[in-house]
PDB file of C-alpha atoms in Angstrom:
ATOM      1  CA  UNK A   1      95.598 122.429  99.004  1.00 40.00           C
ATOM      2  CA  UNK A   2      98.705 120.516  99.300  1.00 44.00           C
ATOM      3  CA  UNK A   3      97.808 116.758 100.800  1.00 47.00           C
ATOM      4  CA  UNK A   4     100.849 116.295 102.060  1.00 49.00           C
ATOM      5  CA  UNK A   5     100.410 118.568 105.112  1.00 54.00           C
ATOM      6  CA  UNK A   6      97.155 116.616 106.413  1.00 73.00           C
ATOM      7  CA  UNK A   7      98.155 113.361 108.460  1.00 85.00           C
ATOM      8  CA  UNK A   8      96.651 109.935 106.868  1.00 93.00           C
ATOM      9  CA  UNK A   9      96.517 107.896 110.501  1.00 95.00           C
ATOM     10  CA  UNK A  10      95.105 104.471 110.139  1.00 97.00           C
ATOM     11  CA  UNK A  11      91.669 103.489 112.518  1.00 97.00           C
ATOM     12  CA  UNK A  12      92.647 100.397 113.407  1.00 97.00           C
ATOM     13  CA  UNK A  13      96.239 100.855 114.333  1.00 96.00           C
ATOM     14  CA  UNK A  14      99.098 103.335 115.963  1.00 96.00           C
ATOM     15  CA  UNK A  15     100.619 103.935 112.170  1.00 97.00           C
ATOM     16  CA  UNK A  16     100.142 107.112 110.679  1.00 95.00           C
ATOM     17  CA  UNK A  17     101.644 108.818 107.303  1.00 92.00           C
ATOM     18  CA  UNK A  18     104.408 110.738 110.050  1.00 91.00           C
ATOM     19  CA  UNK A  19     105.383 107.387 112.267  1.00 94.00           C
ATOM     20  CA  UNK A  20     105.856 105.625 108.726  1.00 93.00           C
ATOM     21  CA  UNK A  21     107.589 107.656 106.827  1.00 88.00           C
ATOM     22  CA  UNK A  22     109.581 105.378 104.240  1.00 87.00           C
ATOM     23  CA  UNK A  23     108.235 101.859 105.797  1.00 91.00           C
ATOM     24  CA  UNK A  24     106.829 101.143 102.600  1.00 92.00           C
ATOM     25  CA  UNK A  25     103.262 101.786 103.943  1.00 95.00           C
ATOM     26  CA  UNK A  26     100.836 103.265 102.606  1.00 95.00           C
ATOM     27  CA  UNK A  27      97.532 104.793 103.545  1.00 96.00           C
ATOM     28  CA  UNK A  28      94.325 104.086 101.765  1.00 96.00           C
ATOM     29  CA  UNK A  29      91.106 106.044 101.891  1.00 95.00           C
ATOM     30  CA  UNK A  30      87.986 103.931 102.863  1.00 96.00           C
ATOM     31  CA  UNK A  31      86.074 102.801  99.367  1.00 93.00           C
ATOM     32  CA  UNK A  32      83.371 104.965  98.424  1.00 89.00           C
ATOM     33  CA  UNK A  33      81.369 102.395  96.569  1.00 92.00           C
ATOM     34  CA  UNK A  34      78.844 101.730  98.865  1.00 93.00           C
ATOM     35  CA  UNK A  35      79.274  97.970  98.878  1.00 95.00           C
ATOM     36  CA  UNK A  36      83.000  97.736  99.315  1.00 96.00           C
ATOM     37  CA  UNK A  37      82.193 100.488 101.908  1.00 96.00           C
ATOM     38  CA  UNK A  38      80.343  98.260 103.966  1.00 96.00           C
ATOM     39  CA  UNK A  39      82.512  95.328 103.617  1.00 97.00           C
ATOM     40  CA  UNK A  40      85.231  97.419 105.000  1.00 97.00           C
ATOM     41  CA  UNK A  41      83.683  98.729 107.893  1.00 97.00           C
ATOM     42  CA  UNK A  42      82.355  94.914 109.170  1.00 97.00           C
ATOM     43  CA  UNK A  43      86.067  93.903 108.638  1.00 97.00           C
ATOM     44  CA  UNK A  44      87.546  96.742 110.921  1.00 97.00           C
ATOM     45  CA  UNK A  45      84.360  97.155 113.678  1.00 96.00           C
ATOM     46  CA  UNK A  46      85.841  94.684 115.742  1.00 95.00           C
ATOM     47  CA  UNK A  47      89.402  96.294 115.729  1.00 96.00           C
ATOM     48  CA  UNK A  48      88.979  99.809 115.588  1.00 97.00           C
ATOM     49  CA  UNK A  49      91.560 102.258 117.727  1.00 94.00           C
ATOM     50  CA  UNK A  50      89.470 103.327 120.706  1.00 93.00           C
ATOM     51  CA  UNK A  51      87.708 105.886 120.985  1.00 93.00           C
ATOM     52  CA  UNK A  52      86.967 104.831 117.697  1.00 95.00           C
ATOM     53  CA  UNK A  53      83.422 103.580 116.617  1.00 96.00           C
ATOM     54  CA  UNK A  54      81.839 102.887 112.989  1.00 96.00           C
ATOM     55  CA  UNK A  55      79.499 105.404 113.418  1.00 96.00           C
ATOM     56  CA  UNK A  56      82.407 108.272 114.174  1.00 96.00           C
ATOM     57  CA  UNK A  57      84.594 106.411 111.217  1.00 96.00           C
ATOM     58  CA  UNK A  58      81.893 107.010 108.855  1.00 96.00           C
ATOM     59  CA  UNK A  59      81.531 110.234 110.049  1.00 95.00           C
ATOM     60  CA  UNK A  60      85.240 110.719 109.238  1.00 94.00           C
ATOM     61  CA  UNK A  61      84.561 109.390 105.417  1.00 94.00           C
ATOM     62  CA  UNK A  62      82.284 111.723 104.727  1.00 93.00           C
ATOM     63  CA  UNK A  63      84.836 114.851 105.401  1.00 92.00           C
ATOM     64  CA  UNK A  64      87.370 115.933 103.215  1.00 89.00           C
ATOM     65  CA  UNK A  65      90.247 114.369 104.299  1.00 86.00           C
ATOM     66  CA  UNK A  66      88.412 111.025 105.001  1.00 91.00           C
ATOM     67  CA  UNK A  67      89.096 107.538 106.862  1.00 95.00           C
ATOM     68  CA  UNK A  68      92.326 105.581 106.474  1.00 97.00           C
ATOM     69  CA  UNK A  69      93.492 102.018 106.809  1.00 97.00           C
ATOM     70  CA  UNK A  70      97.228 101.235 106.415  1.00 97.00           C
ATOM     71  CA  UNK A  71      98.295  98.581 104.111  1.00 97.00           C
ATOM     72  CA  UNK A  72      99.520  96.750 106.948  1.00 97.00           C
ATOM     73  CA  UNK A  73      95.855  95.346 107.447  1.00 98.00           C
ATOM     74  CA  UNK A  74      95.660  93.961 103.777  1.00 97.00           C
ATOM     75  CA  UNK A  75      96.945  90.083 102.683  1.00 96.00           C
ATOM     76  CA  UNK A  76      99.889  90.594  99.634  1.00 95.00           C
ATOM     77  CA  UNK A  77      97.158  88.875  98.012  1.00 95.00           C
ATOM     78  CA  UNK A  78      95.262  91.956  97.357  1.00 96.00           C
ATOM     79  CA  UNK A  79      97.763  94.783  98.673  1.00 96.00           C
ATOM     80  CA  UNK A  80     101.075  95.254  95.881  1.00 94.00           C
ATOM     81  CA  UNK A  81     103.943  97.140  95.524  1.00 93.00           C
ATOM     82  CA  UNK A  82     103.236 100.056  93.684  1.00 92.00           C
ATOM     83  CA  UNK A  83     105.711 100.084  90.652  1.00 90.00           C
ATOM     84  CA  UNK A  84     105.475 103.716  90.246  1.00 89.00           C
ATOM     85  CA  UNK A  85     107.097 104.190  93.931  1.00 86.00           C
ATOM     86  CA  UNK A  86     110.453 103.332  92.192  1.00 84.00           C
ATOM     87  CA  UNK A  87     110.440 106.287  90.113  1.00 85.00           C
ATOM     88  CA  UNK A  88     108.546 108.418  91.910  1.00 82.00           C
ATOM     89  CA  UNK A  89     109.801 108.252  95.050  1.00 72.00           C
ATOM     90  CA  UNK A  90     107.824 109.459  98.084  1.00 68.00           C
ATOM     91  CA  UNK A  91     104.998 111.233  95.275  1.00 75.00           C
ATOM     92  CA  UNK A  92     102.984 107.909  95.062  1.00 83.00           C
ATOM     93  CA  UNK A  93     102.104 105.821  97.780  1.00 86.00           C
ATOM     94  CA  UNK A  94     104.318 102.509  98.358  1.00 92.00           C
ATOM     95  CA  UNK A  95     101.488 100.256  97.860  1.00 94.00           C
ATOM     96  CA  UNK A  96      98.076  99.964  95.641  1.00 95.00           C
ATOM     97  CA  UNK A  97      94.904  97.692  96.856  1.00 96.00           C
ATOM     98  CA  UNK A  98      93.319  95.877  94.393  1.00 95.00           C
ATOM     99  CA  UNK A  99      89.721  96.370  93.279  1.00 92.00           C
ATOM    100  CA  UNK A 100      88.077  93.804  95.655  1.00 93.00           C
ATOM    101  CA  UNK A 101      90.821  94.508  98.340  1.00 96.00           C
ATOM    102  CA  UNK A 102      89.269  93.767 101.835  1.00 97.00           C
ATOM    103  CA  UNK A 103      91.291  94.269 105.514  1.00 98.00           C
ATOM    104  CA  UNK A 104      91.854  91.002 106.852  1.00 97.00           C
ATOM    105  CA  UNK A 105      94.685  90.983 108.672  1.00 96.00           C
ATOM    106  CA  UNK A 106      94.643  92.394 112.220  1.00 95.00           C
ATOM    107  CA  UNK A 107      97.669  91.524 114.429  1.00 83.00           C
ATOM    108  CA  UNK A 108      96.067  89.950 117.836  1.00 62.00           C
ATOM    109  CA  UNK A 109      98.868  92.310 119.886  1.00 48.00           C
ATOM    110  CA  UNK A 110      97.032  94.979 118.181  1.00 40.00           C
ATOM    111  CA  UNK A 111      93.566  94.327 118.510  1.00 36.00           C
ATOM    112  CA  UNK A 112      92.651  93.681 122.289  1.00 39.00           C
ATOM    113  CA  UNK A 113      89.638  92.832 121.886  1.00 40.00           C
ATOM    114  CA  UNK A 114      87.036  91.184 124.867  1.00 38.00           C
ATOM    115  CA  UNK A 115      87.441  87.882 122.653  1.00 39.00           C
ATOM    116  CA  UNK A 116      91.657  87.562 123.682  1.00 39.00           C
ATOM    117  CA  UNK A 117      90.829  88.296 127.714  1.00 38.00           C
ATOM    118  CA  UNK A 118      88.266  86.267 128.056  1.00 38.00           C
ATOM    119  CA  UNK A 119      90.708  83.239 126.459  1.00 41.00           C
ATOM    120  CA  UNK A 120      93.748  84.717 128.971  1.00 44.00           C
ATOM    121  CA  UNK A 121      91.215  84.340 131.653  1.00 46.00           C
ATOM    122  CA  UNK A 122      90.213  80.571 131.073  1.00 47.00           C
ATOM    123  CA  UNK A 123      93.675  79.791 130.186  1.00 49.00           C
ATOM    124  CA  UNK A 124      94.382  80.964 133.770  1.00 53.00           C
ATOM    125  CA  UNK A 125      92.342  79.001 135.544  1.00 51.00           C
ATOM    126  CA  UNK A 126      94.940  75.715 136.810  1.00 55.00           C
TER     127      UNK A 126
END
């Protein structure tokens, strides 16, 4: 069927393919070499959406619609426009990861992780 009608929401963050409709961000489908796979999921355990977990993420590649991560979690290092988007327009998806892309970038505000209240806490202390 048409893929347009199934949502792409990312696991880390609020963004999905309906909130970002021409923000220039794209959704990409977990790897499925097995490798790149894994590398992906250590990167995001830490800063997966609640109720979110690797083992329910993995779950979620394995089905046909799969896992997504926006491109908002990727350095410009690895994550480029897509020059096809010019011409065809909302058909392609704004961005395109390189082979050996890895998520690396997870905004703190985002991720609220134990790590951050446990600094707010110390920092509290006069």
């Amino acid at each position: 069927g048409c893929r347009c009608s199934t949502m792409s929401v990312c696991v880390v963050c609020t963004n999905s393919s309906y909130n970002c409709k021409g923000k220039g961000i794209s959704f990409h489908r977990f790897p499925k070499n097995e490798d790149r796979l894994y590398a992906w999921l250590v990167a995001v355990k830490s800063h997966l959406r609640p109720p979110r977990t690797v083992d329910s993420v993995q779950e979620e590649i394995s089905k046909p619609h799969g896992a997504y991560i926006c491109s908002e979690h990727f350095s410009p290092t690895c994550c480029f426009d897509n020059p096809k988007a010019k011409y065809l327009g909302y058909k392609c998806p704004p961005k395109v990861l390189s082979e050996d892309a890895i998520p690396t970038i997870f905004g703190g505000e985002k991720s609220r992780g134990s790590s951050d209240s446990q600094r707010g806490k110390r920092a509290r202390k006069q």
